[in-house]
Short mmCIF file of C-alpha atoms in Angstrom, two decimals:
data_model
loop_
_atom_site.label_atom_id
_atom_site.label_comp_id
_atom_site.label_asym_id
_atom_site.label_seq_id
_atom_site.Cartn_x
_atom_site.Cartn_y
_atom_site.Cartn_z
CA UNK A 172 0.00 0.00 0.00
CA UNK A 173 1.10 3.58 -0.47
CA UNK A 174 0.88 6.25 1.94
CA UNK A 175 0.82 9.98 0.97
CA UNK A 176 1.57 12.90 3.73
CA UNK A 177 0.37 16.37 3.32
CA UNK A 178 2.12 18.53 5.48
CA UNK A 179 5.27 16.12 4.87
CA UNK A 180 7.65 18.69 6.95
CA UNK A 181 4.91 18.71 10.58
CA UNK A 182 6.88 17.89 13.83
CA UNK A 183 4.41 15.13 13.69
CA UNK A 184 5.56 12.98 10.94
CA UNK A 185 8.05 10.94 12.52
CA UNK A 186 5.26 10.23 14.98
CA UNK A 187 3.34 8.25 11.97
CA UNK A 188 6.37 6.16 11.04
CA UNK A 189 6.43 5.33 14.92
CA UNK A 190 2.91 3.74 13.90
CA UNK A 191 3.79 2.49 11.57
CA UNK A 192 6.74 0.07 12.29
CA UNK A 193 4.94 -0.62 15.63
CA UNK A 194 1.91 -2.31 13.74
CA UNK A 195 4.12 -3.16 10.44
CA UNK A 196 2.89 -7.16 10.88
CA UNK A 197 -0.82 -5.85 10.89
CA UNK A 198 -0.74 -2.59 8.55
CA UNK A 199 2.28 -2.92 5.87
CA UNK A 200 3.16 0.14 3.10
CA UNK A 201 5.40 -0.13 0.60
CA UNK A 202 6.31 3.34 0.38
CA UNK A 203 5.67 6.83 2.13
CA UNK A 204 5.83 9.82 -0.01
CA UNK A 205 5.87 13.14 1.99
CA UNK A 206 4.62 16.55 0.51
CA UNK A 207 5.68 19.99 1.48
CA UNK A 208 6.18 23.33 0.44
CA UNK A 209 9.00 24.58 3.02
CA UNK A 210 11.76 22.02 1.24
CA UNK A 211 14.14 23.15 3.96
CA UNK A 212 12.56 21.82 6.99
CA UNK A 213 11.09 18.89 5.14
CA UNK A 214 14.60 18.33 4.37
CA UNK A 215 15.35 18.09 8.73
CA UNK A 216 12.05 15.97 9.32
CA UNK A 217 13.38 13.74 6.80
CA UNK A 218 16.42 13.42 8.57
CA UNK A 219 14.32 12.36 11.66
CA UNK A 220 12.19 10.04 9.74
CA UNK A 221 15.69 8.47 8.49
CA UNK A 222 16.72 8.11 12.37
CA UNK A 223 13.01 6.61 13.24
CA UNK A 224 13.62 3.91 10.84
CA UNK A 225 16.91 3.25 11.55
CA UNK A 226 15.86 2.66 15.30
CA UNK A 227 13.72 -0.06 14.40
CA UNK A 228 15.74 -1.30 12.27
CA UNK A 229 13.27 -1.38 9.35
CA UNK A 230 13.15 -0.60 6.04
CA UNK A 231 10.09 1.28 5.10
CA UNK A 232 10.59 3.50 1.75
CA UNK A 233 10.14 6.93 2.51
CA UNK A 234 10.57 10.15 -0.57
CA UNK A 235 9.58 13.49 -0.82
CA UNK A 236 7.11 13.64 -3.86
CA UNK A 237 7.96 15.38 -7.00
CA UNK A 238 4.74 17.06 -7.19
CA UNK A 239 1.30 17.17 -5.68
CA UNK A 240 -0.04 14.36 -8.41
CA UNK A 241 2.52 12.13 -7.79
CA UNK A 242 2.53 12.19 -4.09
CA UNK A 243 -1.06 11.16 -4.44
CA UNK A 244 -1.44 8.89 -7.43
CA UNK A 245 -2.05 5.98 -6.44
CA UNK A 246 -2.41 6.21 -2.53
CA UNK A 247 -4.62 4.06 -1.00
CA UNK A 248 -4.34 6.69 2.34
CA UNK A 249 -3.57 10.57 2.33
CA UNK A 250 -2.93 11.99 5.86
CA UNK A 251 -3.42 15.92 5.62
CA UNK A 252 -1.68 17.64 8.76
CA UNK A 253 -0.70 21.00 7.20
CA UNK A 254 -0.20 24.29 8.70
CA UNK A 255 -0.69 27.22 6.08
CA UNK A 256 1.56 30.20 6.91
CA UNK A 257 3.83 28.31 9.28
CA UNK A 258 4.22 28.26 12.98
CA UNK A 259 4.71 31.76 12.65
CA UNK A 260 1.40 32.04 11.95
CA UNK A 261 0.19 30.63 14.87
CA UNK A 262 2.14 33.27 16.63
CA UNK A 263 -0.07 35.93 15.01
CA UNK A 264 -2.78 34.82 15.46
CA UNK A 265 -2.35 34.33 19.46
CA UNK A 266 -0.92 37.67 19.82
CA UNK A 267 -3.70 39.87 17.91
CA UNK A 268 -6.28 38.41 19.48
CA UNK A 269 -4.27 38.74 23.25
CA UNK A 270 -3.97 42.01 22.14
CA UNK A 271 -7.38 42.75 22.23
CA UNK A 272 -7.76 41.07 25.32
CA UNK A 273 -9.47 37.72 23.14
CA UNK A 274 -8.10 34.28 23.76
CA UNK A 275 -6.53 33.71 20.32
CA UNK A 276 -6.35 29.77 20.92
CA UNK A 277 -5.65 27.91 17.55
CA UNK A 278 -8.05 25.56 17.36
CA UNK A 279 -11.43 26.90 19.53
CA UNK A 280 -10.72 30.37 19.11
CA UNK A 281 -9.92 33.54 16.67
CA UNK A 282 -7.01 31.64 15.81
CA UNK A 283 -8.47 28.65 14.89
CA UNK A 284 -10.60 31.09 12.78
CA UNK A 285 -8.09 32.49 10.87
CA UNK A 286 -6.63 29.15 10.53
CA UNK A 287 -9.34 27.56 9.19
CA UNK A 288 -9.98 30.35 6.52
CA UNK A 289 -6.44 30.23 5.69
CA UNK A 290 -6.24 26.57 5.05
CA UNK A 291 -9.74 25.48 3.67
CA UNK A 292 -9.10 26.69 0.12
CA UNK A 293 -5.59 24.52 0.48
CA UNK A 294 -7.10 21.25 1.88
CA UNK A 295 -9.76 21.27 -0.33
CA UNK A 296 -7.54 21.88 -3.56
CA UNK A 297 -5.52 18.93 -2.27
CA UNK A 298 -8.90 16.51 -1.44
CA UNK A 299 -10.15 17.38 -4.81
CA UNK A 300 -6.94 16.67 -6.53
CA UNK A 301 -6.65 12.99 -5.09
CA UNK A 302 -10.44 12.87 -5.96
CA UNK A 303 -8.83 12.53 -9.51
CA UNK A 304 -5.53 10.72 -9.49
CA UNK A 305 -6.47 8.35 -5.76
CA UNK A 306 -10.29 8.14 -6.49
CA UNK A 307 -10.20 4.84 -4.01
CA UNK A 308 -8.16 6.74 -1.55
CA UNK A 309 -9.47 7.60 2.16
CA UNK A 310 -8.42 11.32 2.90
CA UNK A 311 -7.84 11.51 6.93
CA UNK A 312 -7.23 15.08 8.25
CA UNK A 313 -5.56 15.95 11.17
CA UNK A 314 -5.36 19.63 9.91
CA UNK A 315 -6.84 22.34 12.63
CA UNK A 316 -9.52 22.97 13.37
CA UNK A 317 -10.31 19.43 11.89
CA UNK A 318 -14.07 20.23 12.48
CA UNK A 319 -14.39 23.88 10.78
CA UNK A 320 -12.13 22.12 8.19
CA UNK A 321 -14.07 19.01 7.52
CA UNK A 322 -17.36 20.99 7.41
CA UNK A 323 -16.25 22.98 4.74
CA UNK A 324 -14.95 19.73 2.78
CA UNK A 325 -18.33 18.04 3.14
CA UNK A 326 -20.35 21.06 2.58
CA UNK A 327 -18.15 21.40 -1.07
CA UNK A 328 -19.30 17.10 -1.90
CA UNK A 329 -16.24 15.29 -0.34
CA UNK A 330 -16.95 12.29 0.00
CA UNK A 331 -13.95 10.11 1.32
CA UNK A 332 -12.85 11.92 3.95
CA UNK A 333 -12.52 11.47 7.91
CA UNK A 334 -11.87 14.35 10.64
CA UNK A 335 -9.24 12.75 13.31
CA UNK A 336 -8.33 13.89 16.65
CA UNK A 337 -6.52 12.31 19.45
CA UNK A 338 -8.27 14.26 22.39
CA UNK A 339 -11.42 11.91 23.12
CA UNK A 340 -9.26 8.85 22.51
CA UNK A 341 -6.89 9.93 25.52
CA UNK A 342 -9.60 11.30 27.35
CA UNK A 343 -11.21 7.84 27.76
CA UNK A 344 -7.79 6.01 28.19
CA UNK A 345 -7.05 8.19 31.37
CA UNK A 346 -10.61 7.57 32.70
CA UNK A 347 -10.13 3.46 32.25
CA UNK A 348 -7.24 3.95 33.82
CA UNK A 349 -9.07 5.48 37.14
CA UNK A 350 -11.71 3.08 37.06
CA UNK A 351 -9.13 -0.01 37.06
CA UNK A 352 -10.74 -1.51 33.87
CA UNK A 353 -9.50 -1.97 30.02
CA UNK A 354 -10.42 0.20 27.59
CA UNK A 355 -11.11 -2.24 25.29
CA UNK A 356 -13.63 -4.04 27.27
CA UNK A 357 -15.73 -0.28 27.46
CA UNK A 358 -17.77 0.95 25.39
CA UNK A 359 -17.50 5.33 25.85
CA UNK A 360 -20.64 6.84 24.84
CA UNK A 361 -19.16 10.53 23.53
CA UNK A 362 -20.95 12.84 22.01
CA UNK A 363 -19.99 16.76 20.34
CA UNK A 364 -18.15 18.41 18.16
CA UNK A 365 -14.12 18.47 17.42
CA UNK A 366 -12.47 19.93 20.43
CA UNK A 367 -16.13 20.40 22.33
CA UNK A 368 -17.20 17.05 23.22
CA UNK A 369 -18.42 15.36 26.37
CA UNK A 370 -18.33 11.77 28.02
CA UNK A 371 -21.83 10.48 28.89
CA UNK A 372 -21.14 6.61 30.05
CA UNK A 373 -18.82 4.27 30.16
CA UNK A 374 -20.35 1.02 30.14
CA UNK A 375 -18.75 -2.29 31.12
CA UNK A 376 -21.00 -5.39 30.56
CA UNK A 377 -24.10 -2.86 30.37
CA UNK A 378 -22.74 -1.32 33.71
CA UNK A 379 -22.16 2.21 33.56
CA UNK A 380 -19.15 3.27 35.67
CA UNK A 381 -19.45 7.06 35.44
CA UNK A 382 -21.22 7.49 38.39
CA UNK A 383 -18.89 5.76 40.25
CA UNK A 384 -15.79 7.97 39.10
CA UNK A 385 -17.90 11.09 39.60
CA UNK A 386 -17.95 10.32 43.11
CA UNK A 387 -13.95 10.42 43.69
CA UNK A 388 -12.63 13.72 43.30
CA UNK A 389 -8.94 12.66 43.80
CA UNK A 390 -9.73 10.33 40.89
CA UNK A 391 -11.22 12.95 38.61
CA UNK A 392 -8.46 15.41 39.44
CA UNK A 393 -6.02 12.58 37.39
CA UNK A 394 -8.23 12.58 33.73
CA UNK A 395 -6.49 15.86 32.67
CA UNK A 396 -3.26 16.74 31.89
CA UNK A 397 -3.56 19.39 34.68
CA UNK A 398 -6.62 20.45 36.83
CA UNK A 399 -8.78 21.91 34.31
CA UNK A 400 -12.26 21.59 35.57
CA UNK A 401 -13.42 21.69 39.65
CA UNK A 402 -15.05 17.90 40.95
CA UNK A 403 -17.70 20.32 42.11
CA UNK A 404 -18.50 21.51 38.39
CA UNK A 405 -18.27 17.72 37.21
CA UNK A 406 -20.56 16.20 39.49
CA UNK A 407 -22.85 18.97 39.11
CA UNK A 408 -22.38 18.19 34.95
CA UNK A 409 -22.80 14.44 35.35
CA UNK A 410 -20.31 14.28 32.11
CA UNK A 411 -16.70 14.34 31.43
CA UNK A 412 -15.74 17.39 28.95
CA UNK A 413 -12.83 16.94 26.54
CA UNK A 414 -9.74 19.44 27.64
CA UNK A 415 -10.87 22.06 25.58
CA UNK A 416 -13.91 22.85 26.81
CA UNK A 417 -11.73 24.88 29.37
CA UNK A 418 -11.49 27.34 26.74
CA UNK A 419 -14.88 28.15 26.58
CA UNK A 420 -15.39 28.20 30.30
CA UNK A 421 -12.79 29.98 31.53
CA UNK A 422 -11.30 32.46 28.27
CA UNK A 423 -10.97 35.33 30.42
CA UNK A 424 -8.96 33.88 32.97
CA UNK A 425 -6.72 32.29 30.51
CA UNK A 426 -6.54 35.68 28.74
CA UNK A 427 -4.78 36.80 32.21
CA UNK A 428 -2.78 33.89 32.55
CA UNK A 429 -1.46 34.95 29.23
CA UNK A 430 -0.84 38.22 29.95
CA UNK A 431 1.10 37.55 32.89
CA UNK A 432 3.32 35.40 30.64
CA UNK A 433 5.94 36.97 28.12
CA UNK A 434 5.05 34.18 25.42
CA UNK A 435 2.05 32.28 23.75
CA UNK A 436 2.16 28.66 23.44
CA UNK A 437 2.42 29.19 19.47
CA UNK A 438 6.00 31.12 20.71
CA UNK A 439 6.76 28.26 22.90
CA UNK A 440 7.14 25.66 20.24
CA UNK A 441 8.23 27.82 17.52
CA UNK A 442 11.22 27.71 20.30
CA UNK A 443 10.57 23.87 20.73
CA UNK A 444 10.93 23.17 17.15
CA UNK A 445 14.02 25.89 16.56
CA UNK A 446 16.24 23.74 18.95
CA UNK A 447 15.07 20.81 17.70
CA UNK A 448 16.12 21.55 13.89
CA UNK A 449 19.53 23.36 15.63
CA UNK A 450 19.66 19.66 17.37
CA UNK A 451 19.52 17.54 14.54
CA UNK A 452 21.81 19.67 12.27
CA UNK A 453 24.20 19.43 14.98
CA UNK A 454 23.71 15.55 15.16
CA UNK A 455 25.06 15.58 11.46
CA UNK A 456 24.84 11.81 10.02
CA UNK A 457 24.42 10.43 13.67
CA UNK A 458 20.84 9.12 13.61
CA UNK A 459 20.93 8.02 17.08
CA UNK A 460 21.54 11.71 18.59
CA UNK A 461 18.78 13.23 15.96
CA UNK A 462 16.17 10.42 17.26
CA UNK A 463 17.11 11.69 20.35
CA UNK A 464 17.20 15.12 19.84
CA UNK A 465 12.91 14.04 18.65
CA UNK A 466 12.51 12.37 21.85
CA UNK A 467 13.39 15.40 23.72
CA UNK A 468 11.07 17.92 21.71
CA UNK A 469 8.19 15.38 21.52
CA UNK A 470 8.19 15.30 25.56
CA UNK A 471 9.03 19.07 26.30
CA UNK A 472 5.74 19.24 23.90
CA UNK A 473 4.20 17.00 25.83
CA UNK A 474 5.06 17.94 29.47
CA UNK A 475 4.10 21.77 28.80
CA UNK A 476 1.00 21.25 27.41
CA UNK A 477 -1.97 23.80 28.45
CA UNK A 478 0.73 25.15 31.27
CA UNK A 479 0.73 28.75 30.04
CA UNK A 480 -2.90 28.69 29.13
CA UNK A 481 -3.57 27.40 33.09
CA UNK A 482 -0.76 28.45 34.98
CA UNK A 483 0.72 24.48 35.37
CA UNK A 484 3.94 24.33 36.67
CA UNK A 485 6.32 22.06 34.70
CA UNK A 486 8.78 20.46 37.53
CA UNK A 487 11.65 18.08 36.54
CA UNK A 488 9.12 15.31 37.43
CA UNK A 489 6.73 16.10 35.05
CA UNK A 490 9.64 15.98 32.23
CA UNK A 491 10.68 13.19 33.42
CA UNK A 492 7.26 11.37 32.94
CA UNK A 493 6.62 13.00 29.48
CA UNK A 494 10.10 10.63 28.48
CA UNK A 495 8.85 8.03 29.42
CA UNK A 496 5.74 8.00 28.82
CA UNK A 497 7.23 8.58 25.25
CA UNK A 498 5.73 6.35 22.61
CA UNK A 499 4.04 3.85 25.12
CA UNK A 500 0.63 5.69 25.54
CA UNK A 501 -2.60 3.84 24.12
CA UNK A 502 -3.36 6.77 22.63
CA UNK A 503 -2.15 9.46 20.72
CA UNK A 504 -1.41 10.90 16.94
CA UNK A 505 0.09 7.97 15.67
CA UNK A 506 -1.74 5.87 17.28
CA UNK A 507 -5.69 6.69 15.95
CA UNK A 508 -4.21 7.53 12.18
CA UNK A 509 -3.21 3.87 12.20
CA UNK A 510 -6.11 2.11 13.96
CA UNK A 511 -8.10 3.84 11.16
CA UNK A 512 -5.86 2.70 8.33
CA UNK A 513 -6.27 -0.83 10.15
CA UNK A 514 -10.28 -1.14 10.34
CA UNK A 515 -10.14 0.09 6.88
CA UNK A 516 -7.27 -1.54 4.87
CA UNK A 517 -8.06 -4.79 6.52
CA UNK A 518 -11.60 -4.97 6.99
CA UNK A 519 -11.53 -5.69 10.45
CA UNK A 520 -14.65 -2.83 12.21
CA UNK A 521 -13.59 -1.35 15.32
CA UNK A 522 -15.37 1.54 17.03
CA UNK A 523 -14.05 4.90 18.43
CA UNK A 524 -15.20 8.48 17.99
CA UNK A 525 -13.73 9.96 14.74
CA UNK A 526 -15.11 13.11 12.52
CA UNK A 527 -17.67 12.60 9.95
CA UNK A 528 -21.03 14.32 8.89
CA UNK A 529 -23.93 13.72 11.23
CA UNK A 530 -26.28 11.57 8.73
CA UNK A 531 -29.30 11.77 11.96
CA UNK A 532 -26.88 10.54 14.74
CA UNK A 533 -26.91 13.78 16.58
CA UNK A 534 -30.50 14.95 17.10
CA UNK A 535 -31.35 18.35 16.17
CA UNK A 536 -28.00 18.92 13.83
CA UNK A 537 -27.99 18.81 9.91
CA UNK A 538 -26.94 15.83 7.75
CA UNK A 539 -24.36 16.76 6.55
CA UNK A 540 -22.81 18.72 9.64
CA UNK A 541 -19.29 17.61 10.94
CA UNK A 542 -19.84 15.57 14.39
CA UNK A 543 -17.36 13.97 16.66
CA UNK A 544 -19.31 10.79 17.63
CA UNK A 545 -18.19 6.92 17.98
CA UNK A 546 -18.22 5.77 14.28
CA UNK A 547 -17.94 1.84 13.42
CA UNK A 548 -14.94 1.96 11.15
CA UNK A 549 -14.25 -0.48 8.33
CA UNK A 550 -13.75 -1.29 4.67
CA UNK A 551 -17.02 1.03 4.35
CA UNK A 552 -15.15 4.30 6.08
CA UNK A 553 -16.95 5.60 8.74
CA UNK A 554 -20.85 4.87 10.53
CA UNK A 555 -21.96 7.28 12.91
CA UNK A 556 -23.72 5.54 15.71
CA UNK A 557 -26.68 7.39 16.66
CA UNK A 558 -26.05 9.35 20.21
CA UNK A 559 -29.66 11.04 20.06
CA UNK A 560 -30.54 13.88 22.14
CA UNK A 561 -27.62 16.48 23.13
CA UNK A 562 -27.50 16.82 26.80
CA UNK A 563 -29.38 19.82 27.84
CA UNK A 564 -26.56 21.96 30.17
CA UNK A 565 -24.36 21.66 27.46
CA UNK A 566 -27.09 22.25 24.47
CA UNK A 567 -26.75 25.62 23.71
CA UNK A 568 -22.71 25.86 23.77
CA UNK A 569 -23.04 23.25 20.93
CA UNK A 570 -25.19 24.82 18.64
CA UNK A 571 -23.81 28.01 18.87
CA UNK A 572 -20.36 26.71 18.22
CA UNK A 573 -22.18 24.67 15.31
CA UNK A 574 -23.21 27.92 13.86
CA UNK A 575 -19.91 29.03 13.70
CA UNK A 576 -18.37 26.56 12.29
CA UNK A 577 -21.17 26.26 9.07
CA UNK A 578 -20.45 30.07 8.65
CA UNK A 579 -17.28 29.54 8.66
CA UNK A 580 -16.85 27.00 6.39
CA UNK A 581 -19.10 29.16 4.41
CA UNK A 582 -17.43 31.73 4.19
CA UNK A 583 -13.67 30.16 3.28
CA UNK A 584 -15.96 28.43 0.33
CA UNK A 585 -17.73 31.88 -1.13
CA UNK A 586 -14.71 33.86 -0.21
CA UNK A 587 -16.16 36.16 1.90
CA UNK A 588 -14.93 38.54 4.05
CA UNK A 589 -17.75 39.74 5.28
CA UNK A 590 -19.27 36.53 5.93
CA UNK A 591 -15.91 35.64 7.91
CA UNK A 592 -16.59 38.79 10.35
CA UNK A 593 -19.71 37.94 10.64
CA UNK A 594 -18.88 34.20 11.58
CA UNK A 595 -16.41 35.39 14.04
CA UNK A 596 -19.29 37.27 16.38
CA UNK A 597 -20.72 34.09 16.48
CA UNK A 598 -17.35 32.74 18.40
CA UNK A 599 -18.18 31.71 22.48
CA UNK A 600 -14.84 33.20 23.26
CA UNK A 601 -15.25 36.79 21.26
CA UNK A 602 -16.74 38.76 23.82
CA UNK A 603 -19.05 41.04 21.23
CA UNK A 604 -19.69 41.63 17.93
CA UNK A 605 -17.91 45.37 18.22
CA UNK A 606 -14.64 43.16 19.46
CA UNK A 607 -14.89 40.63 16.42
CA UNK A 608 -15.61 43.72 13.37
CA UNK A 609 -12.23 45.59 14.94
CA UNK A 610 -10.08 42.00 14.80
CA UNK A 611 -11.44 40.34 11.86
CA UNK A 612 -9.93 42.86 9.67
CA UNK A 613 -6.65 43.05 11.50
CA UNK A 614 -6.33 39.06 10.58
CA UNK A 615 -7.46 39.57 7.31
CA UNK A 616 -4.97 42.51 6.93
CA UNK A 617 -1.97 40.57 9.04
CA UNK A 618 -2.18 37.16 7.05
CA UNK A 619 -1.89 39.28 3.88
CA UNK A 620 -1.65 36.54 0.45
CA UNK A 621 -2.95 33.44 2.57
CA UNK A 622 -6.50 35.76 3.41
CA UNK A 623 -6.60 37.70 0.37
CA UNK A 624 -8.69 35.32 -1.25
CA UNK A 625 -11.78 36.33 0.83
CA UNK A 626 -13.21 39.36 -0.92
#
């Protein structure tokens, strides 16, 4: 089988070889063809990819494509992870808005707004393009905000295409592992969109065990990476939100824990990745000091996730179980992209919450609106179970987010800029419309030729 990678120069590529050579008996390519536009670091995550392979002492075929067609012809999976305008536009993004005292976050946030207008028009170019030389190819984005993005995809007839995301996946790992059972003997009954989703059950021979975790607050205090949400404003929920969530709860404290900061988290791994790319031009043709020099980046990543957003401090110990917890976890990037390419490729259904249009299983949404719901994934792509009713304390959060994301996606597909304004008063986090007409220009304005497409 062939593999094709869009976004072929991500920090996260050397993840998917990880993967890969982990599950090579079960899910075996013949060749990996990366695709980027910045040749110079694709040229460095190469490099790492070389020193991943070399580890294992494998022999998977890995190339940089010549061109867009013939990274795609004949793939039988495309993984799109791309960031338009770099990590330095992350940067922007998080600093305009924390300029006018918004959270900027990238994904739930103005910043995932300008990031999703930025890189619809790209993703979609690429999905139609494999539509033509991959027709039997499944297209599985990664790319933020995977649910603004996969609306839009859908909304323009897409058809094989599925939104991924790691965050429920871990989510339910780190409540099995609180509740003392398997996660493959529970089934999680999830329900939301991408990056605003909640845990409802988690049933064990019909028994559900979520009222029994709700009851332990030293348990509940272990299900996030750090304390995001009170046991008082759990039990209160009777669900388990996803991590971000916190966003939309709490944006104007984390706009002051920002503030009191002299970085944004987009700065903090444009710095990650700098001294990783210093790192592995240092290591020169030693691949076992530029895998290294991945393991170290991959668990700073790790270990400082949502601290400046929160506050977290990041002790020695805390780096020290990022290492080694390097790789192992049951979940995690590489891990979903390949249990999807292994219910597909083989034919063998397993069942975990990806991205996909609704098609009735969330009550009260459209069709063909992007959910995040368990999906029974095989040869066929895919199934949304039905989940039914949305839960009503959380009810109105999701359909206004919902609305957001449609005009949106809208907007990125009839290149409008005043649709994209207007979309961006409908964001939880943008405090009024008068805030969201004096930034939307100013990212319109800042992102210059990646925006100028909107009209």
């Amino acid at each position: 089988m062939k593999l094709a990678i869009l976004g072929g120069a991500g920090a996260r590529v050397p993840l998917v070889l990880v993967g890969l050579l982990r599950q090579k008996d079960e899910l075996r390519f013949d060749e990996v063809v990366l695709w980027d536009i910045d040749q110079e670091r694709q040229q460095m995550i190469g490099r790492i990819c070389a020193a991943i392979i070399e580890r294992y002492g494998a022999s998977l075929k890995v190339r940089v494509g010549n061109t867009l067609e013939d990274t795609l012809e004949g793939s039988d999976f495309i993984i799109a992870s791309v960031r338009v305008g770099g990590t330095q536009s992350r940067v922007i993004d998080e600093r305009l808005a924390l300029e006018a005292g918004v959270l900027g976050q990238e994904t739930v946030g103005p910043g995932g707004w300008a990031m999703a207008l930025r890189t619809i028009p790209v993703v979609l170019h690429y999905a139609q393009t494999a539509e033509k030389v991959a027709p039997k190819a499944w297209l599985l984005n990664f790319t933020n905000p995977v649910g603004i993005v996969l609306q839009a995809l859908l909304a323009a007839g897409v058809k094989r295409t599925i939104g991924v995301c790691d965050t429920p996946r871990e989510m339910f790992e780190n409540v099995a592992t609180q509740l003392g059972i398997s996660s493959k003997s529970a089934f999680f009954d999830y329900l939301g969109l991408n990056h605003l989703g909640w845990l409802r059950s988690v049933s064990v021979d019909g028994y559900d065990h979520l009222p029994e975790l709700l009851k332990h607050c030293d348990r509940l205090g272990h299900i996030y990476h750090v304390p995001l949400f009170t046991s008082d404003y759990l039990q209160q929920l009777g669900l388990l939100p996803t991590e971000y969530v916190y966003f939309y709860l709490n944006y104007e404290r984390t706009v002051q824990k920002l503030k009191q900061t002299s970085q944004t988290r987009g700065q903090m791994v444009a710095e990650q990745e700098k001294q990783l790319f210093e790192q592995v031009a240092a290591a020169g043709n030693d691949n076992a000091k530029a895998a290294a020099a991945y393991d170290n980046f991959l668990a700073s990543r790790n270990a400082t996730y949502f601290q400046l957003e929160t506050g977290a401090p990041v002790g020695q110990q805390k780096m020290e179980m990022a290492r080694k917890e390097l790789y192992e976890k049951s979940a995690g990037y590489e891990r979903i992209a390949v249990d999807v390419m292994k219910a597909i490729a083989g034919n063998r259904p397993a069942v975990f919450p990806v991205d996909v249009a609704n098609n009735g299983s969330m009550d009260e949404l459209d069709l063909n609106d992007a959910v995040e719901v368990p999906c029974v994934i095989d040869a066929n792509g895919a199934r949304p179970l039905a989940v039914g009713a949305i839960p009503g304390p959380v009810r109105s959060l999701l359909f206004r987010v919902k609305e957001y994301e449609r005009l949106t996606a809208k907007a990125a597909l009839e290149r409008s800029a005043k649709l994209a304004v207007e979309a961006l008063t409908l964001n939880p986090v943008v405090p009024s419309r008068e805030v969201a007409e004096q930034l939307g220009p100013r990212y319109l304005k800042s992102h210059g030729e990646t925006l100028a497409y909107l009209k």
